[in-house]
Coordinates of C-alpha atoms and ligand atoms in Angstrom, one line a residue:
X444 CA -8.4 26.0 11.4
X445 CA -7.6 25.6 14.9
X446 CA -11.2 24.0 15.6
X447 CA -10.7 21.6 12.9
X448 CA -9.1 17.9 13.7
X449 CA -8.6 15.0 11.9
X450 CA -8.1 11.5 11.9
X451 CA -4.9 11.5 9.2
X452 CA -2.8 13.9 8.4
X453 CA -0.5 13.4 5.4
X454 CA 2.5 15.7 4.7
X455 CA 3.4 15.6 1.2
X456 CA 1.3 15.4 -1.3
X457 CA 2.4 13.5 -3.8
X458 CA 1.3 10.9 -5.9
X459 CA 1.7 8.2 -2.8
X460 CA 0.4 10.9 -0.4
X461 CA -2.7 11.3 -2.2
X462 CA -3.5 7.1 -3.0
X463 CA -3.1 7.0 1.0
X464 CA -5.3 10.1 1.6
X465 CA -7.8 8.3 -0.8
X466 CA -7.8 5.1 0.8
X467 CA -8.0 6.7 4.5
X468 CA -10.5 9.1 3.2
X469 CA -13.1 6.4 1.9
X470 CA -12.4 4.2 5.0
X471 CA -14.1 7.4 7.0
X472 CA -11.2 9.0 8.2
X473 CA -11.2 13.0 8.5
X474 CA -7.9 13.1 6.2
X475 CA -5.8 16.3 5.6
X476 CA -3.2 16.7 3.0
X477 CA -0.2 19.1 3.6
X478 CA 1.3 19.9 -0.4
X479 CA 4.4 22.6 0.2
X480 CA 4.3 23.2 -3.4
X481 CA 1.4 25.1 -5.3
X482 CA 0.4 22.0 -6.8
X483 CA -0.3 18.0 -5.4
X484 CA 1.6 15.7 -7.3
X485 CA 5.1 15.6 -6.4
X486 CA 7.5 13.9 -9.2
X487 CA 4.0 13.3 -10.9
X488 CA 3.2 17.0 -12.5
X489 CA 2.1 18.4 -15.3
X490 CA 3.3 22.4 -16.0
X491 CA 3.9 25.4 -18.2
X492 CA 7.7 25.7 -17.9
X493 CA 8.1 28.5 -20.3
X494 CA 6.5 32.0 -18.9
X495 CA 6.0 33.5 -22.2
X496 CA 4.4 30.6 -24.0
X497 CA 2.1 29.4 -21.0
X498 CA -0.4 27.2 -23.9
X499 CA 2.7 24.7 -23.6
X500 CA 2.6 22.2 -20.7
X501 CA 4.5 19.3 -20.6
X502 CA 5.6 16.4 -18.1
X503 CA 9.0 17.5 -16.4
X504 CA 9.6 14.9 -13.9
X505 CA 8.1 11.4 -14.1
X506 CA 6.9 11.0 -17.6
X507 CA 5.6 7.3 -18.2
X508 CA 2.9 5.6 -16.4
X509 CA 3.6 1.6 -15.2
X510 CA 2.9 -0.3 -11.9
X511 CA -0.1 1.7 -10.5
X512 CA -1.9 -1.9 -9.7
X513 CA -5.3 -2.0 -11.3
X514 CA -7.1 -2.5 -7.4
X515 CA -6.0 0.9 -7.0
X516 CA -7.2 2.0 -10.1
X517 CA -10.5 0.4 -9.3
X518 CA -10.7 1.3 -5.6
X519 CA -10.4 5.2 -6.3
X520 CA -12.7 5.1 -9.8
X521 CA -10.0 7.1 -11.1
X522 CA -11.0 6.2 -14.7
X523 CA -14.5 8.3 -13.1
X524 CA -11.9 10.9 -12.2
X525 CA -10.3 11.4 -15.3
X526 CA -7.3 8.9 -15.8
X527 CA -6.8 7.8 -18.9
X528 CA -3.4 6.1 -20.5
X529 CA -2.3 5.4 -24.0
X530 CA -0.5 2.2 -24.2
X531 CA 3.3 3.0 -25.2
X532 CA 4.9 0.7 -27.9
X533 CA 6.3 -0.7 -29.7
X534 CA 9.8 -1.0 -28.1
X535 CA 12.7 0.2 -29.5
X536 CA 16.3 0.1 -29.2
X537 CA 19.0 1.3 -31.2
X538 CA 22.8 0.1 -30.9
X539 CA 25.9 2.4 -31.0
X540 CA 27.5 -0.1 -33.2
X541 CA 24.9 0.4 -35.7
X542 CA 21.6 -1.6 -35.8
X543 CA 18.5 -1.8 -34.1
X544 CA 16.1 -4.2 -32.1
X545 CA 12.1 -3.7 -32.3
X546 CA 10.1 -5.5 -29.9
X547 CA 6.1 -5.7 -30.1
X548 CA 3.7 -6.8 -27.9
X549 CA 0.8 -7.4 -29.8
X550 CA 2.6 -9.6 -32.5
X551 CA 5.0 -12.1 -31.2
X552 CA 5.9 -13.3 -35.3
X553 CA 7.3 -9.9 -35.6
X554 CA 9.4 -10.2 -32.5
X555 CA 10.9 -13.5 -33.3
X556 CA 11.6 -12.2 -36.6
X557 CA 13.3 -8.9 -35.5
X558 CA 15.3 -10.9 -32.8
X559 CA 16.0 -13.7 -35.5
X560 CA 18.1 -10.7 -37.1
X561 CA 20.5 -11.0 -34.2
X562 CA 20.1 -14.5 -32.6
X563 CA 17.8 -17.2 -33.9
X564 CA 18.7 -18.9 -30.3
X565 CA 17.0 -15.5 -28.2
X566 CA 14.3 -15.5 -31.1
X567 CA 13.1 -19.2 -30.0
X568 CA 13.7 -18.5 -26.2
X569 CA 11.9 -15.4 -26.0
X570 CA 8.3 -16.5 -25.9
X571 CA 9.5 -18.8 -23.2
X572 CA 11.5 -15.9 -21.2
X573 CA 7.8 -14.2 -21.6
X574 CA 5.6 -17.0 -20.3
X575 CA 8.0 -17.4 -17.5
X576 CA 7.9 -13.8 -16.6
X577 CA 3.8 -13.8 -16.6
X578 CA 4.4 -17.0 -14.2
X579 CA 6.6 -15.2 -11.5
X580 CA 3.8 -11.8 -11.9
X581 CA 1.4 -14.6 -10.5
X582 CA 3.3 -15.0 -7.7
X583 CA 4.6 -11.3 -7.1
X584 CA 1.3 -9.5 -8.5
X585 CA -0.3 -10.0 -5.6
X586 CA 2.0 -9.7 -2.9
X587 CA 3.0 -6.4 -3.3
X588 CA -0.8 -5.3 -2.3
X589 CA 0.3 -7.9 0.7
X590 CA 1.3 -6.5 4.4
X591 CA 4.6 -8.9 4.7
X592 CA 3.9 -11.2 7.9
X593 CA 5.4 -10.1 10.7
X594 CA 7.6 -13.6 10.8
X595 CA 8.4 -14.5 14.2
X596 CA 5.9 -13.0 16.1
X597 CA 3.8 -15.7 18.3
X598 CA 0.3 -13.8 18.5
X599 CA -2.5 -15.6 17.1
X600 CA -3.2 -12.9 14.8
X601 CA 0.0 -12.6 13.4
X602 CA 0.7 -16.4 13.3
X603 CA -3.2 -16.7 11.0
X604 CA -1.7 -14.2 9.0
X605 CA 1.5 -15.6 8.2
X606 CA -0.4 -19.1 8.3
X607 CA -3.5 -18.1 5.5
X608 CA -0.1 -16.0 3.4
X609 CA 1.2 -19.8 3.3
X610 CA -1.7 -21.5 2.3
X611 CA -2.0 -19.3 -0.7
X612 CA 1.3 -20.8 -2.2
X613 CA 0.5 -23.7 -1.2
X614 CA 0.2 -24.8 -5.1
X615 CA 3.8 -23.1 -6.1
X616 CA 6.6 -26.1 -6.8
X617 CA 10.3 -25.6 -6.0
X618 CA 11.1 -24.2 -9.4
X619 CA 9.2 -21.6 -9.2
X620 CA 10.2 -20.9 -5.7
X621 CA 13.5 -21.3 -6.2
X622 CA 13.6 -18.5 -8.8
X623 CA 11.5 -16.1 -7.1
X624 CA 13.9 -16.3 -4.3
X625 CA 17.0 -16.0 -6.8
X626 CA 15.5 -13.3 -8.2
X627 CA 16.0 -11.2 -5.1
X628 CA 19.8 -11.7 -5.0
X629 CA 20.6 -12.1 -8.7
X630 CA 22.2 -9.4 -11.1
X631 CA 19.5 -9.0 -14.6
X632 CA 23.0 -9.4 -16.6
X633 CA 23.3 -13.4 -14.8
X634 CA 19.8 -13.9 -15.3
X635 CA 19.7 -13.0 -18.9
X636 CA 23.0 -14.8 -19.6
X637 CA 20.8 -18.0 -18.2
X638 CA 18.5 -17.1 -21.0
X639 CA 20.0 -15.3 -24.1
X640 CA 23.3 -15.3 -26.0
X641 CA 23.4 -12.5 -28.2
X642 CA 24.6 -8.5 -26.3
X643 CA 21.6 -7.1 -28.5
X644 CA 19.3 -9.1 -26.7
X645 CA 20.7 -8.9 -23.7
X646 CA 21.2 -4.7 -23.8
X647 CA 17.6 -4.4 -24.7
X648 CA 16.3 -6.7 -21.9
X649 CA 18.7 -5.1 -19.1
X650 CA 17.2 -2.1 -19.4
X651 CA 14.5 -2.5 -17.2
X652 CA 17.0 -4.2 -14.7
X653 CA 18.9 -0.2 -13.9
X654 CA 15.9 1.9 -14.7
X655 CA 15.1 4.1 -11.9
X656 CA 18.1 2.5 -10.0
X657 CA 21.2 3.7 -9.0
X658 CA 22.9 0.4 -10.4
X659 CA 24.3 -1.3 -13.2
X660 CA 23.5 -4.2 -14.6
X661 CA 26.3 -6.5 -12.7
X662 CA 24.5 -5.2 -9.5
X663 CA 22.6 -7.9 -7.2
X664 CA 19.2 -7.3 -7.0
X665 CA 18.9 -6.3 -10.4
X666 CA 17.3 -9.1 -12.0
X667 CA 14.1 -8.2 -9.4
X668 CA 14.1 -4.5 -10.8
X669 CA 13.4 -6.0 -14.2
X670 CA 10.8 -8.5 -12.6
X671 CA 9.3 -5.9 -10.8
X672 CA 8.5 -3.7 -14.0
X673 CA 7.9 -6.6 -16.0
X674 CA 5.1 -7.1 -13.9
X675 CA 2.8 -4.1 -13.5
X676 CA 0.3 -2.7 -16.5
X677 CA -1.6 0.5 -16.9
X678 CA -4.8 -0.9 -16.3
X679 CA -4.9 -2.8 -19.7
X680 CA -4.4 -6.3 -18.2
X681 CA -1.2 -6.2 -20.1
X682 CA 1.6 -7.5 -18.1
X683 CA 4.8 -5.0 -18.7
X684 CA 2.6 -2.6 -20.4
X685 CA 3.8 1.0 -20.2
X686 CA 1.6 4.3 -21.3
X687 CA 1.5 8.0 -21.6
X688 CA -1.2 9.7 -19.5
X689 CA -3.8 11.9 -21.2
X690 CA -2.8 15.1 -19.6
X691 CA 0.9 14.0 -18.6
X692 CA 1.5 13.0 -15.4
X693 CA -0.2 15.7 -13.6
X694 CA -3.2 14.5 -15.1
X695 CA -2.7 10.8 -13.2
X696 CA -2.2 13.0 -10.1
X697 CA -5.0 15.3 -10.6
X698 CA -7.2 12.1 -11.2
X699 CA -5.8 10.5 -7.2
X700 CA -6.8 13.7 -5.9
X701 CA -10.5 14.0 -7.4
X702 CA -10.9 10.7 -5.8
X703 CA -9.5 11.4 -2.4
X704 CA -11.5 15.0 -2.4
X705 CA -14.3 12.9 -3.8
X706 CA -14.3 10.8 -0.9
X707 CA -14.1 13.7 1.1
X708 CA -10.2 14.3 1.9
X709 CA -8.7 17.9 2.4
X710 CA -6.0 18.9 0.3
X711 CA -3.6 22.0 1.0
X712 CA -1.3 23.3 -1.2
Ligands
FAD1359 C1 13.4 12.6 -12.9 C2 12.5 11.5 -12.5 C3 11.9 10.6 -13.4 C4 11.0 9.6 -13.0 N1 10.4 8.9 -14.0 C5 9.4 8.0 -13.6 C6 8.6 7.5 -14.6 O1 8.7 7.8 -15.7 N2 7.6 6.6 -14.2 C7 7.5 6.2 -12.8 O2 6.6 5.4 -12.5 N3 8.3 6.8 -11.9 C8 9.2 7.7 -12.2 N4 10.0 8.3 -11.3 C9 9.8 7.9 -9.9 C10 8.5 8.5 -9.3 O3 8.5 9.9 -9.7 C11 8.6 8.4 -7.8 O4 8.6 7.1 -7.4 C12 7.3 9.1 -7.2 O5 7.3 10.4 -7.5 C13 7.2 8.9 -5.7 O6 6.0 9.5 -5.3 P1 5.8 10.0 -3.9 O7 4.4 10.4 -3.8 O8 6.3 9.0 -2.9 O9 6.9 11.2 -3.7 P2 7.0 12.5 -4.5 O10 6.5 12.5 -5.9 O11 8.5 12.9 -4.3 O12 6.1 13.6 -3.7 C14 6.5 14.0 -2.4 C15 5.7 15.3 -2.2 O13 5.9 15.7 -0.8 C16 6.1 17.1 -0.8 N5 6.8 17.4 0.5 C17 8.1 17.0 0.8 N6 8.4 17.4 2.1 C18 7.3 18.1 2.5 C19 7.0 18.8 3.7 N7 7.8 18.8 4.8 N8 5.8 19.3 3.9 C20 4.9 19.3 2.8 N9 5.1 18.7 1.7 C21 6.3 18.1 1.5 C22 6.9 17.4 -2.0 O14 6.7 18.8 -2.4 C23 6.2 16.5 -3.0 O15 5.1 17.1 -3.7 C24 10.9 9.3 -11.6 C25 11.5 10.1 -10.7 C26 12.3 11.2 -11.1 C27 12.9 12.1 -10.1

């Protein structure tokens, strides 16, 4: 070991660690993962929790794939490698008060019908809060495979960069600017009170607003948390599309790691 060096070395090995050991790895670099658990993965892991019934393996941390952007998927192969996601739905949300809301992607009659039941209002604007949200993904897709300019800087590299990010908004009007940029400061429960009337409504659509936040739905920055999952797929070309892995989680992990070993990455566990 103590002959070997390497360009990279990563120190954790999960599912972040190992897309970065990928990349690294098929850009040339000698690239060594570090995993202090027995398996890669981190939060993304598939295992046999119960000793005396080891057939049964489920997903115990992380258990529902969204936002790994399709580049990645196509820059690693990991379809080649393995991962494969049923598309979850449709969505579903019950009310304490008695009730129930059913939401479907593939059949926007049956929405507006289903919301009808609580709001005819939120029925008629929902197709528009959807085309909306596709609009701001245009915008926000792509920039989060964007290295944010280093604004301020005067080097002529930095100033091209910042200068070429520019010029590919140059198209976007001030209405769509503007609510990008209120996005980032707004709570989800003000944005959806621009939009819907009816708490049903409302309580469905929040959800993605405090998932995987330590926030409520009052909180600033909210109303981007929604955007933000509103926004990825699973590699369907759906927009908001979530999906259980084939495998569980561990199996999405699993499939990273193929491709950064394929690409000739270390990884120790
Ligand atoms: C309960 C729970 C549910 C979640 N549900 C979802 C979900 O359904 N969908 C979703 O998209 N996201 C979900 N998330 C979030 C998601 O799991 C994380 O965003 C993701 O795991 C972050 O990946 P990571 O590779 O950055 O870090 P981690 O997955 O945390 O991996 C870090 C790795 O580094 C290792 N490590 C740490 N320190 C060292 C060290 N010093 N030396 C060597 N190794 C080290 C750890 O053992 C671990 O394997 C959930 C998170 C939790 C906790």
């Amino acid at each position: 070991m103590a002959s070997e060096s390497y360009d990279a070395i990563i120190v954790g090995g999960g599912h972040n660690g190992l897309v970065a050991a990928a990349y690294l790895a098929r850009h040339g670099a000698r690239t060594l993962v570090l995993e202090a658990r027995g398996q890669a993965g981190g939060a993304a892991t598939t295992e046999s929790p119960w000793p005396d019934a080891p057939e049964f393996k489920v997903t115990r941390l992380s258990y529902v794939m969204s936002l790994l952007p399709p580049t990645i998927m196509r820059d690693l192969e990991l379809e080649k490698h393995g991962y494969k996601v049923f598309p979850m739905g449709p969505y579903y949300q019950a009310f304490p008060e008695g009730g129930s809301l059913t939401l479907y992607e593939e059949d926007s009659q049956r929405s507006h019908d289903e919301i009808a039941r609580w709001s005819k209002k939120d029925a008629d604007a929902y197709p528009k809060w959807e085309a909306w949200l596709a609009g701001l993904a245009d915008v926000l897709g792509p920039l989060l495979l964007t290295v944010p300019p280093a604004i301020g800087s005067r080097k002529p590299k930095d100033l091209a960069a910042t200068l070429r990010l520019a010029w590919r908004h140059r198209g976007l009007d001030v209405r769509t600017i503007a609510d990008v940029t209120r996005l980032m400061t707004m709570s989800i429960a003000d944005l959806l009170d621009d939009w819907f009337e009816s708490p049903q409504m409302k309580g469905a659509l929040a959800v993605n607003g405090v998932i995987g936040t330590w926030a409520g739905p009052y909180e600033p920055g909210t109303a981007y948390v929604m955007a933000h999952h509103s926004i990825g797929d699973v590699g369907d070309g759906r927009l908001g599309s979530w999906g259980f892995p084939e495998g569980g989680m561990g199996a999405v992990a699993a499939a990273i790691g193929r491709s950064a070993t394929a690409n000739g990455a270390t990884i120790r566990t």
